[in-house]
Coordinates of C-alpha atoms and ligand atoms in Angstrom, one line a residue:
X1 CA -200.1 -230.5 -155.5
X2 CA -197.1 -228.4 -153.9
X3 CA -198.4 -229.6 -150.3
X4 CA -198.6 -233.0 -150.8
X5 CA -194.3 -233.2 -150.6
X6 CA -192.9 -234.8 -147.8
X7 CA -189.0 -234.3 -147.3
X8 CA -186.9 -236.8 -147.7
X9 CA -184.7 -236.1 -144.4
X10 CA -187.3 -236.6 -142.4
X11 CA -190.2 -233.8 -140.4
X12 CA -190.4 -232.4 -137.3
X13 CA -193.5 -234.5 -134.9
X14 CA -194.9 -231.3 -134.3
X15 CA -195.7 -227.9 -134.9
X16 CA -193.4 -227.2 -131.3
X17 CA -190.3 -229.5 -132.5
X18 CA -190.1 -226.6 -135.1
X19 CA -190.2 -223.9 -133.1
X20 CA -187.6 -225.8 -130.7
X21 CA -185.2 -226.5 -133.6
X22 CA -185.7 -222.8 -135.1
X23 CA -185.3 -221.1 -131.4
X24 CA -182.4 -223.5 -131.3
X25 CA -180.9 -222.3 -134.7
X26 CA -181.7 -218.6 -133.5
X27 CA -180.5 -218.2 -130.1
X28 CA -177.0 -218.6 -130.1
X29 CA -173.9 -216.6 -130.5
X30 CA -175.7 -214.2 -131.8
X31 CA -177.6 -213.2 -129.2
X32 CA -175.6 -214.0 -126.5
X33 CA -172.2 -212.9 -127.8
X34 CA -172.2 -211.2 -130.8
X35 CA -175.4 -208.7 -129.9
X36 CA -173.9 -207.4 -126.7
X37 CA -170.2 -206.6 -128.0
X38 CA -172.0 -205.0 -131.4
X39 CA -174.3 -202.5 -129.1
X40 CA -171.2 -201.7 -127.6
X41 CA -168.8 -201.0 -130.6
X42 CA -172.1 -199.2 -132.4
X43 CA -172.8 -196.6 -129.4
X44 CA -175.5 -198.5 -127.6
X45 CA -179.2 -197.1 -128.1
X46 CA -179.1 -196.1 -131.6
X47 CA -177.7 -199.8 -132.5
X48 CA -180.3 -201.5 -130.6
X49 CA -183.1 -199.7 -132.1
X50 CA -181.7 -199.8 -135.5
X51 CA -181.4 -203.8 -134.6
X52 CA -185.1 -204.1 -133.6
X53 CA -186.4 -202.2 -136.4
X54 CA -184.7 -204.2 -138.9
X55 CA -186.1 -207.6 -137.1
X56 CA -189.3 -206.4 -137.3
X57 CA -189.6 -204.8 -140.7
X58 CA -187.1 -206.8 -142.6
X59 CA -186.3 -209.6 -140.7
X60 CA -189.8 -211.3 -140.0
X61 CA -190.8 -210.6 -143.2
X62 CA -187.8 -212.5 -144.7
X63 CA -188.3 -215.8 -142.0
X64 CA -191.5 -216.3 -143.3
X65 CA -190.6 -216.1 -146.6
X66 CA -188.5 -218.8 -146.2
X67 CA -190.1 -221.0 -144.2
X68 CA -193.2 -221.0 -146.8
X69 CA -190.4 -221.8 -149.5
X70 CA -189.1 -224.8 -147.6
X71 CA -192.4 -226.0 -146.7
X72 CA -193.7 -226.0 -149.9
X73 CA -190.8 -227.7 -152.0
X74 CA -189.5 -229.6 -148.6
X75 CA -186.1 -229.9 -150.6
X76 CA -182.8 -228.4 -149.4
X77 CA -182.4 -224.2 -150.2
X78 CA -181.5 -224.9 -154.0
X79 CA -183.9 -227.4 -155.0
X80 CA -186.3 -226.1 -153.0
X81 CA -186.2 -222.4 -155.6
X82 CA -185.0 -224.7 -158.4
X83 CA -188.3 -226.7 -158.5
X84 CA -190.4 -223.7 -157.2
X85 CA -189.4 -221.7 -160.1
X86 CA -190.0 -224.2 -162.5
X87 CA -193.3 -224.2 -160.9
X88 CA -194.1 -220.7 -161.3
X89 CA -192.5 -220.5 -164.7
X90 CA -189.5 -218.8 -164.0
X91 CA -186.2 -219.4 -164.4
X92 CA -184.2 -222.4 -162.6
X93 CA -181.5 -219.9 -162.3
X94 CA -183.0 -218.9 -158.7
X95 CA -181.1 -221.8 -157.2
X96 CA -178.0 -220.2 -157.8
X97 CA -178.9 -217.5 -155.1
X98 CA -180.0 -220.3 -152.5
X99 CA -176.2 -222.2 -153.7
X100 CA -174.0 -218.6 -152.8
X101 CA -176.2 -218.7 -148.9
X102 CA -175.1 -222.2 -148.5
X103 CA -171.7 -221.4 -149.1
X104 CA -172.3 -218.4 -146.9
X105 CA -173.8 -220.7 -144.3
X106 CA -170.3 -222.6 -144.3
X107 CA -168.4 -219.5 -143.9
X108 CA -170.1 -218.3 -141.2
X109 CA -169.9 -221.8 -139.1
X110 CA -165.9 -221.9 -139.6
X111 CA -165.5 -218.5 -137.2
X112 CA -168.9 -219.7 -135.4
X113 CA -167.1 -223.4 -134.2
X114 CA -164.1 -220.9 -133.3
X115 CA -166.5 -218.8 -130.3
X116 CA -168.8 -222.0 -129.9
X117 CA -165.0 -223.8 -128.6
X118 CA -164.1 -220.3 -126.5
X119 CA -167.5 -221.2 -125.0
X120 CA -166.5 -225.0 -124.0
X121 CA -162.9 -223.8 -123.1
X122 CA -164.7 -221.2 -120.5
X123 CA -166.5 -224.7 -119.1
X124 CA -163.4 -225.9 -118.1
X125 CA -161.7 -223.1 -116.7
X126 CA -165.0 -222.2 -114.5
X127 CA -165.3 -225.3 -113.3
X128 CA -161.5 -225.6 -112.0
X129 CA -162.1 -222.2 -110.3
X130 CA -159.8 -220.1 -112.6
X131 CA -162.2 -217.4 -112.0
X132 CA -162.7 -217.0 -108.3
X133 CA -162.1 -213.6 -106.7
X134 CA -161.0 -212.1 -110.4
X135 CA -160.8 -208.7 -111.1
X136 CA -161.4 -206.9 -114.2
X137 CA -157.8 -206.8 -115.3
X138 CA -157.2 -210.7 -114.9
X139 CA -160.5 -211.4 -116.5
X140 CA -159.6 -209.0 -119.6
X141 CA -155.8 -211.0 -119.8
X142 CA -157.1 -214.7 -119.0
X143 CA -159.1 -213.9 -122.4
X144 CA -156.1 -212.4 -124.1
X145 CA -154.1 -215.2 -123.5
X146 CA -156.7 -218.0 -123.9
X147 CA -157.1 -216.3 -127.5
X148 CA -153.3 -215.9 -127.8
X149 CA -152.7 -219.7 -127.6
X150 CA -153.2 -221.0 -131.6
X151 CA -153.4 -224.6 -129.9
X152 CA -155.8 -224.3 -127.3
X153 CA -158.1 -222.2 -129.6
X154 CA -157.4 -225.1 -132.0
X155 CA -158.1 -228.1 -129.9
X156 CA -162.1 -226.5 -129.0
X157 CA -162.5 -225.4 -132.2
X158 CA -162.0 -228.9 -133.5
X159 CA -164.3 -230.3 -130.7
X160 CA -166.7 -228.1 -131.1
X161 CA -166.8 -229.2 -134.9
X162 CA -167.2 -232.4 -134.4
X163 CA -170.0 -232.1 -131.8
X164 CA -172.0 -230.6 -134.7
X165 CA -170.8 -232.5 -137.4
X166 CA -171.8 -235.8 -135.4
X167 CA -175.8 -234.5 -134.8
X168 CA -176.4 -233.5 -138.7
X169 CA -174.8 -237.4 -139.5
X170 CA -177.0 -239.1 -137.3
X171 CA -180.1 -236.5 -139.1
X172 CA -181.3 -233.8 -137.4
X173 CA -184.5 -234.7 -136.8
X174 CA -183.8 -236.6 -134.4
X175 CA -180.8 -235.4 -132.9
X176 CA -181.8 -232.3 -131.5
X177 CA -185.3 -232.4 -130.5
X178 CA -184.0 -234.3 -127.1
X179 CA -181.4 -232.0 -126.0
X180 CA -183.3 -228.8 -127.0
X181 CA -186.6 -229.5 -125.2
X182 CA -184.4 -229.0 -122.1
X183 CA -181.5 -226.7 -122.2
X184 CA -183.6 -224.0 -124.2
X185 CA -185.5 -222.6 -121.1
X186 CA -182.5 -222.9 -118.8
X187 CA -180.6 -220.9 -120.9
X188 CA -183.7 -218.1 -120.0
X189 CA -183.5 -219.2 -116.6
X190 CA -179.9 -218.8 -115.9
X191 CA -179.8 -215.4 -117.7
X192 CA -182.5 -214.4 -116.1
X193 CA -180.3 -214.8 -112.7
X194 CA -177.7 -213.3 -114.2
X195 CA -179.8 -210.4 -115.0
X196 CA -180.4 -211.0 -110.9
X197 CA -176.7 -210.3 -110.6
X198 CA -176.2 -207.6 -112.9
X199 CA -179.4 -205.5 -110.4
X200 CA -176.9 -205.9 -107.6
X201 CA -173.8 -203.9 -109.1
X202 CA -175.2 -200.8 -108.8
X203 CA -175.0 -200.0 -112.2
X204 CA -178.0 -201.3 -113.1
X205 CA -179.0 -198.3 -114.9
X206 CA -176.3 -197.6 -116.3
X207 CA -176.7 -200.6 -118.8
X208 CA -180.5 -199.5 -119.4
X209 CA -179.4 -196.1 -119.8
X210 CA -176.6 -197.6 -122.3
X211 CA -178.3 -200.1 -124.4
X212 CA -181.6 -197.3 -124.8
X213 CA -180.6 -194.1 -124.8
X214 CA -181.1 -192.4 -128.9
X215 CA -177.4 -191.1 -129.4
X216 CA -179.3 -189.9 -133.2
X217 CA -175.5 -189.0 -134.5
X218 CA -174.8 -192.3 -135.0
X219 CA -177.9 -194.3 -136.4
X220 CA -176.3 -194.2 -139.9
X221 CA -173.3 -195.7 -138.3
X222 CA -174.6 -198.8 -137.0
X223 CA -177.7 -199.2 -139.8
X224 CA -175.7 -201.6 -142.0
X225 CA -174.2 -203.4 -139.0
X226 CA -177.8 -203.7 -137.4
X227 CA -179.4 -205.5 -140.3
X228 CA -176.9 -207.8 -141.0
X229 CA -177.1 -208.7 -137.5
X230 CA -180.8 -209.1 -137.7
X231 CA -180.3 -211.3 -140.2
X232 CA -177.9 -213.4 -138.6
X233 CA -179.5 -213.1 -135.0
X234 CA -182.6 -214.8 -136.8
X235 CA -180.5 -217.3 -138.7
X236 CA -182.2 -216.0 -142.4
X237 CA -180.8 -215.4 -145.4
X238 CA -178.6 -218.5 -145.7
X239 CA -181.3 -221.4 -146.5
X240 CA -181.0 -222.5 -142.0
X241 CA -184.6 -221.6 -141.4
X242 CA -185.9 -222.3 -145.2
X243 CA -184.5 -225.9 -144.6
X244 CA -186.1 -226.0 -141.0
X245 CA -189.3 -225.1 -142.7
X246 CA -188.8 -227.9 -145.4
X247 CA -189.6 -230.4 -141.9
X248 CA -192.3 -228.7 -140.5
X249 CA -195.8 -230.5 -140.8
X250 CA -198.1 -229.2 -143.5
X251 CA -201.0 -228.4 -141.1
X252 CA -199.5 -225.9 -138.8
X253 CA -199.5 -222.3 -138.4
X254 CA -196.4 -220.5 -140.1
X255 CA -196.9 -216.6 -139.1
X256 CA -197.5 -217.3 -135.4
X257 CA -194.8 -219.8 -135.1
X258 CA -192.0 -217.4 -136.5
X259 CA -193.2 -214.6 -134.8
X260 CA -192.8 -216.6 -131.7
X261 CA -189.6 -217.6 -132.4
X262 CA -188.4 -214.1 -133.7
X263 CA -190.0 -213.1 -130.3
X264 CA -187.9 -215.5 -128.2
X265 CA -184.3 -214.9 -130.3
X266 CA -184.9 -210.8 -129.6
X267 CA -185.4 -211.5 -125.8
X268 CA -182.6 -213.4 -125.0
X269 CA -180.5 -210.7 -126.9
X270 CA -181.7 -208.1 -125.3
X271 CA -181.7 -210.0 -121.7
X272 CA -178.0 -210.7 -122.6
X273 CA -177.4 -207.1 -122.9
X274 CA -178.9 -206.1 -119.7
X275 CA -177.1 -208.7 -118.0
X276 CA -173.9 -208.1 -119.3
X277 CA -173.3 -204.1 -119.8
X278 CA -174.3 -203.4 -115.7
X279 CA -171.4 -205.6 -115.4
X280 CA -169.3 -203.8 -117.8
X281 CA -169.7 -200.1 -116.3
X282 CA -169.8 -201.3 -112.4
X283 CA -166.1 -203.3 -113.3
X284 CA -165.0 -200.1 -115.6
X285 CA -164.9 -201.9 -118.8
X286 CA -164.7 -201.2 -122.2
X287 CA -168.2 -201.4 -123.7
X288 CA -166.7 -200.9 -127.5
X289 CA -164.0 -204.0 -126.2
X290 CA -165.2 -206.5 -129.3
X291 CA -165.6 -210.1 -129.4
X292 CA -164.1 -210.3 -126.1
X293 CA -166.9 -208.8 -124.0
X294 CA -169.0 -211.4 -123.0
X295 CA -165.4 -213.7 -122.2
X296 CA -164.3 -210.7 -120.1
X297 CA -167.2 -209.9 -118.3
X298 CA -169.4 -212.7 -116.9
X299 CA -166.1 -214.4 -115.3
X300 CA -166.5 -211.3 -113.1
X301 CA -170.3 -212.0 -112.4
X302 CA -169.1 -215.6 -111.6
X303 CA -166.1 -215.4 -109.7
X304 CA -167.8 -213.1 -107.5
X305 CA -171.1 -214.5 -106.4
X306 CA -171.7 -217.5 -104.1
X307 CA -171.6 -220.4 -106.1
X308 CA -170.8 -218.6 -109.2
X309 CA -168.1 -221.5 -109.9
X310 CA -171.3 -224.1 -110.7
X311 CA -173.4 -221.3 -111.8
X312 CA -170.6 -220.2 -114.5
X313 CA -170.4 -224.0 -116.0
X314 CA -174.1 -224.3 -115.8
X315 CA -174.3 -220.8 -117.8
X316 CA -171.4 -222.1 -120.5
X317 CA -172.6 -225.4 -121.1
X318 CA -176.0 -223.7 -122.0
X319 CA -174.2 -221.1 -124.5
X320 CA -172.0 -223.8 -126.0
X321 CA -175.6 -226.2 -126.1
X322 CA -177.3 -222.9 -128.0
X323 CA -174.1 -222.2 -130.1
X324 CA -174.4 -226.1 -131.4
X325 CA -177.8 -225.8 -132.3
X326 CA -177.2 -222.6 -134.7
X327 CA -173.9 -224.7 -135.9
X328 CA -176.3 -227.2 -137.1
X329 CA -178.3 -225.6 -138.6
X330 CA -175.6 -223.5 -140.5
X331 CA -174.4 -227.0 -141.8
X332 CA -178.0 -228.5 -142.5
X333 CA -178.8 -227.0 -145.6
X334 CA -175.7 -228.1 -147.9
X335 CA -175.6 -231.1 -146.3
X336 CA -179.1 -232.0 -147.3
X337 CA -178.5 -230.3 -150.5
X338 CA -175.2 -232.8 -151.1
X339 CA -177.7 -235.7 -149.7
X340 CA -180.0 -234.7 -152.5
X341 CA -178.3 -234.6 -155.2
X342 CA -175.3 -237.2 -154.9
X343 CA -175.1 -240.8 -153.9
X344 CA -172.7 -240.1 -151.1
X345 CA -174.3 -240.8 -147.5
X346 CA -175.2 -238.6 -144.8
X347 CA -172.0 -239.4 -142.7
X348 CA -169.8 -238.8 -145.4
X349 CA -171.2 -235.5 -146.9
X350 CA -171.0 -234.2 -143.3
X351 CA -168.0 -235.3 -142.5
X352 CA -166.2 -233.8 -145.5
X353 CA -168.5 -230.1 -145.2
X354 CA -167.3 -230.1 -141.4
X355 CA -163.8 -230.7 -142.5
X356 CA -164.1 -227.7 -144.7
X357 CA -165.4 -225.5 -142.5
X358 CA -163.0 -226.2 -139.9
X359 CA -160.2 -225.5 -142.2
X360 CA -161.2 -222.0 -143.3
X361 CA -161.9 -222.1 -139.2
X362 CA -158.5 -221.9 -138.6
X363 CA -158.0 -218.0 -140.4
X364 CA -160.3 -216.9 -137.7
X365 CA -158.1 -218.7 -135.2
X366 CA -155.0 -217.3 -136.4
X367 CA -156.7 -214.0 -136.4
X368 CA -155.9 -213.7 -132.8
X369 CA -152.7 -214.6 -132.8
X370 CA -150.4 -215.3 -135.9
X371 CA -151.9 -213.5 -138.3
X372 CA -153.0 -211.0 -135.5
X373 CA -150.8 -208.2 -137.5
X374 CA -152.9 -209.3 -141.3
X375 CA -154.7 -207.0 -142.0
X376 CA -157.0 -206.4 -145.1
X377 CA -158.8 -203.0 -146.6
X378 CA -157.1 -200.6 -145.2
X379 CA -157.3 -196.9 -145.7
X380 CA -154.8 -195.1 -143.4
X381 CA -154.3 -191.9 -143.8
X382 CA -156.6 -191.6 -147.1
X383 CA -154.9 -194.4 -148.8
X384 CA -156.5 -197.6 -149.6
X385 CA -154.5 -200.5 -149.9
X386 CA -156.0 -204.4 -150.0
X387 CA -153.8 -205.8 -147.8
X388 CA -150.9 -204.7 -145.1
X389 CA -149.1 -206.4 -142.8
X390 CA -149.2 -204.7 -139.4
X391 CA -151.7 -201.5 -140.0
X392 CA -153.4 -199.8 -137.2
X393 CA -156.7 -199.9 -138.9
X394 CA -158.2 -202.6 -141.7
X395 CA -160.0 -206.1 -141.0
X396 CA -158.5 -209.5 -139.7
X397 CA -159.0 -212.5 -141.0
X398 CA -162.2 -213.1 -138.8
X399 CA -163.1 -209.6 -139.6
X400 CA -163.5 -210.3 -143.4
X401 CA -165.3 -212.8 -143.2
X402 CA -167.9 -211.5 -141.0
X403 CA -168.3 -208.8 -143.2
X404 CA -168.4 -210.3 -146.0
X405 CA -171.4 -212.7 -144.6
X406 CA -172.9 -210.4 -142.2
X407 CA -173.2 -207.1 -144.1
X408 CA -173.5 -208.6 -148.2
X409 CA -174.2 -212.2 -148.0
X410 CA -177.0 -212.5 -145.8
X411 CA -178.5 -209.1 -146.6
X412 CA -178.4 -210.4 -150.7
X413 CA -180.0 -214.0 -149.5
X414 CA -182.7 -211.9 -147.5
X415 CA -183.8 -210.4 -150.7
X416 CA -183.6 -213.0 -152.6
X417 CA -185.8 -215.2 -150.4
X418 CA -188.5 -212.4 -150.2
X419 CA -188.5 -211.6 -153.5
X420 CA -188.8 -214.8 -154.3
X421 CA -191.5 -215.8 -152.3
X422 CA -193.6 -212.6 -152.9
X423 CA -193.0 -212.0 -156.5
X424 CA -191.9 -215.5 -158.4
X425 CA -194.0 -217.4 -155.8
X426 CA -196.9 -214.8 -156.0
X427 CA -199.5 -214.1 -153.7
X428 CA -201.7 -217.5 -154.1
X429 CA -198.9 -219.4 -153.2
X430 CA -198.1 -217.1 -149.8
X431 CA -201.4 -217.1 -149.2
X432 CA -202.6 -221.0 -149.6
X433 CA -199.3 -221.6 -147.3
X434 CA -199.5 -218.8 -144.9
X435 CA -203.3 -219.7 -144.5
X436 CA -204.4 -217.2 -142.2
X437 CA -207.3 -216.9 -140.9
X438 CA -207.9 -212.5 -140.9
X439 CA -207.5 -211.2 -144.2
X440 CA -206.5 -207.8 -143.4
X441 CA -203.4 -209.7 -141.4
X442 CA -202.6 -211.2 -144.8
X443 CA -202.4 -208.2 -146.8
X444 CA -200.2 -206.4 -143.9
X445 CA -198.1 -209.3 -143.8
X446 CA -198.0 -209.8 -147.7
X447 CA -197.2 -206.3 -148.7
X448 CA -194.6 -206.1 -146.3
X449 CA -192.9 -209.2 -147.6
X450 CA -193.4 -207.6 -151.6
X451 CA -192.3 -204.1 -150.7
X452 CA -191.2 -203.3 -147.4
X453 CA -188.6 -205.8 -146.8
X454 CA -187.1 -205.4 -150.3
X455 CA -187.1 -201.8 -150.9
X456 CA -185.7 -201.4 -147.3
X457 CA -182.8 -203.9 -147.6
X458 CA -182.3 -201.5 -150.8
X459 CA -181.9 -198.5 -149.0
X460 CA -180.3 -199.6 -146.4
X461 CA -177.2 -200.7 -148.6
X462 CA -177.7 -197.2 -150.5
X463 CA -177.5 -195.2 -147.5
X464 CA -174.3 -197.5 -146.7
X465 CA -172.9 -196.4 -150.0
X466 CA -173.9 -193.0 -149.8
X467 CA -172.0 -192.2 -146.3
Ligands
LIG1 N1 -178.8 -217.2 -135.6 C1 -177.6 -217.8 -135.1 C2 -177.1 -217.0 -133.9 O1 -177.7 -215.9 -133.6 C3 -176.5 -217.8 -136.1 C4 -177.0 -218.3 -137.4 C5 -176.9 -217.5 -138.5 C6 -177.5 -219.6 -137.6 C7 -177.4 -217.9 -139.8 C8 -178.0 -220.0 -138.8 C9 -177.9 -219.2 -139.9 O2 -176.3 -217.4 -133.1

C-alpha cells in the first residue's frame, strides 16, 4: 500500500519539524524582499489583494497537492509522479513536468544566493556602523555601489552558496531542524519591532493607506505578477514543498499543517510591508524603487534608532538564516532526485548542482553592473527586438530569469501538481491522504483543488495574453 513507503533521505520526527522546515522554505526573500518592492512597483493595494487572493484560491490549493504527492510516493518530485502515475494508470510521462520545476528550482536559487549574499554583506556593514546617522540619499548610494562592485557581490554570493550547499550534503533532515526551531520566531519578533519603528515615523498610515487602498485601474496589471509571486512566496510549483512532504510522517494532519504554514508565510509578508513602506514615505523614497527597497530602507530604521547598529545585524542574520532555508529547499528536490537515481553520493551531487547554480548566479550578478546595459525583449517605440545593448526599457539578465520562473515556470508546475493530484491521482487517493475528518471540508477543499485552482491559473494567463 502507497502509505507504507518510507523515504529514503530520511523523515521529519514530527508533524512540527515539517511545518518548521516548510515555514523555513516559505519565509524568505520572498516575503521579506521580494513582496515589499513588488507592492511597490504594482501600485500597492490592488497588488496585495491580487497577491492574497491567489494564495488562498490558487496557492493553498496547489501546497496541498503537493504535499499529498510527496507523502504518498516519498520519492524526489519526478519519481514521486513517475511511480504515482504508473499507479493510477497513467502515463510515466508526468515526471517530465516535475523534471522542467527542478530545473526551475535551480534557476531560481542562482539569483536567490545573489540577494541571500546582499543580506550577509548588509551583516557586516551594520555591524561596523556604516549606517549610523544615514540619510536617505546615502542609504540609496551605499546600495548602488555595494551592487556596483562585481567582486563583492561575487564573494557573498559564493558564500552564501556554499552555506546551503553544505546543509543539503550533510541531509536535511537533520541540518535544519536545529537552527530553524530558533531563528524562525525571532525573525517575527524583530519584525515585529521594526513594525514598532515604522509607528514612530509618522507615516504610519501612509504605508496602510499604501499597501490597502483598491487603485481598481491596475488589478490587471499586477494579476500575473501576483500569482507568480504566490507561488514563489509559498515555495510551490517547483517540487520544494512536494519533497518536504515526501519526509513528513504518515500519521499527521496535511490540510491544517499547510494552512498554518501558508498562514505564517502571508504574515511575515505583509508585516514586512507595514514595516518597511512607513519608512519609505516618512524618508521620501521611491516605493516603485525595485529590488533595492528593502537594502535602502531599513538601514534608515537602523541607523536611526538606539541600538539600531545590534538590532540591524540581529535583523540580517535572521533574513540571511530565512533566505538559507528557502535556498535549501530550492536545491533539495534535484538533489534527492540525482541521489535517487545515480550512484553518486550526496556530497558530490550537491556539490556539483550548487556549482551550477552559482554559475548561472553570476548573470544576475552582472546584471547590476557589467551587463547593467544587456538588455532583452525590448519593445521601444512599437518595435520588438530580442536583445539590445543599452535600451531604456527590456529585462536584465536577473529580470529574465525571474520572469521566466516567476510568471511561466512556477505557474505551469502549479497546474501540473493540482492536476495531478485531483485528476490522475483522483479523489480516493486525496481523500485517504488528506483524511479529514468533516466531509463537507473535503469536498470544499477537493473541488477547489480539481477546478478552482486550474481553471483560475488558466485565466489568469489568458487575461495576461489578452491585455
Ligand atoms: N518561498 C521562498 C521565499 O519566499 C522561495 C522559494 C520558491 C523557495 C520556490 C522554494 C521554492 O523566499
Amino acid at each position: 500500500m502507497a502509505g507504507d513507503k518510507v523515504s529514503i533521505h530520511g523523515s521529519w520526527a514530527s508533524r512540527w519539524v515539517f511545518i518548521l522546515a516548510a515555514t523555513g522554505s516559505a519565509v524568505g526573500l520572498g516575503s521579506i524582499w521580494k513582496f515589499p518592492y513588488m507592492t511597490g512597483v504594482y501600485g500597492g493595494g490592488a497588488f496585495v489583494l491580487m497577491f492574497l487572493l491567489c494564495i488562498a484560491l490558487l496557492g493553498l490549493p496547489v501546497m496541498l497537492a503537493e504535499t499529498l504527492i510527496g507523502r504518498r510516493s516519498r520519492q524526489s518530485p519526478a519519481n514521486a509522479l513517475r511511480e504515482l502515475a504508473l499507479e493510477a494508470a497513467h502515463s510515466h510521462r508526468w515526471s517530465w513536468a516535475a523534471f522542467a520545476g527542478m530545473i526551475t528550482a535551480l534557476l531560481i536559487l542562482s539569483f536567490y544566493s545573489v540577494v541571500g549574499g546582499w543580506s550577509l554583506d548588509y551583516i557586516v556593514d551594520l555591524g561596523r556602523g556604516d549606517f549610523q546617522g544615514i540619510g536617505a540619499e546615502q542609504a540609496g548610494r551605499y546600495f548602488a555601489d555595494m551592487v556596483s562592485d562585481p567582486w563583492r557581490l561575487i564573494l557573498w554570493h559564493t558564500l552564501f552558496m556554499l552555506l546551503s550547499a553544505w546543509v543539503i550534503a550533510r541531509g536535511v533532515v537533520a541540518g535544519l531542524e536545529r537552527s530553524l526551531r530558533i531563528m524562525m520566531p525571532l525573525l517575527f519578533v524583530l519584525l515585529l519591532i521594526l513594525l514598532g519603528y515604522s509607528l514612530t515615523t509618522g507615516h504610519f498610515m501612509a504605508g496602510v493607506h499604501f499597501m490597502f487602498n483598491l487603485d481598481t485601474s491596475r488589478l490587471l496589471d499586477g494579476l500575473l505578477p501576483a500569482m507568480g509571486h504566490a507561488f514563489f512566496s509559498l515555495s510551490v510549483g517547483v517540487g520544494s514543498i512536494l519533497i518536504y512532504g515526501a519526509y513528513m510522517p504518515k500519521n499527521s494532519s496535511i490540510a491544517g499543517t499547510v494552512v498554518a504554514v501558508a498562514l505564517l508565510d502571508t504574515f511575515v509578508s505583509l508585516l514586512a510591508g507595514l514595516a518597511l513602506f512607513p519608512i519609505v514615505f516618512s524618508a521620501g523614497l521611491n516605493a516603485s524603487e525595485g529590488p533595492g527597497l528593502m537594502f535602502v530602507t531599513l538601514p534608515l530604521a537602523f541607523g536611526n534608532v538606539a541600538f539600531g547598529q545590534l538590532m540591524g545585524v540581529v535583523f540580517f542574520v535572521l533574513v540571511a538564516v530565512a533566505a538559507w532555508s528557502s535556498a535549501i529547499s530550492l536545491l533539495e528536490p534535484m538533489v534527492a532526485y540525482l541521489v535517487e537515481r545515480t550512484k553518486v553520493s550526496r556530497l558530490w551531487v550537491t556539490a556539483a548542482l550548487a556549482f551550477i547554480c552559482w554559475f548561472v548566479g553570476l548573470g544576475t550578478v552582472f546584471s547590476f553592473n557589467i551587463w547593467k546595459e544587456a538588455k532583452f525583449f525590448v519593445t521601444e517605440g512599437g518595435a520588438f527586438q530580442l536583445y539590445q545593448w543599452g535600451a531604456a526599457g527590456g529585462l536584465d539578465v536577473f529580470g529574465v530569469i525571474d520572469f521566466f520562473t516567476s510568471r511561466i515556470m512556477l505557474p505551469l508546475g502549479a497546474l501540473t501538481f493540482v492536476v495531478f493530484a485531483s485528476w490522475v491521482m483522483g479523489r480516493e487517493a486525496v481523500r485517504d491522504e488528506l483524511a479529514m475528518r468533516n466531509a463537507t471540508l473535503f469536498a470544499v477543499t477537493f473541488f477547489l483543488m480539481r477546478y478552482v485552482a486550474p481553471l483560475g491559473i488558466l485565466i489568469v494567463f489568458a487575461a495576461q495574453l489578452l491585455k
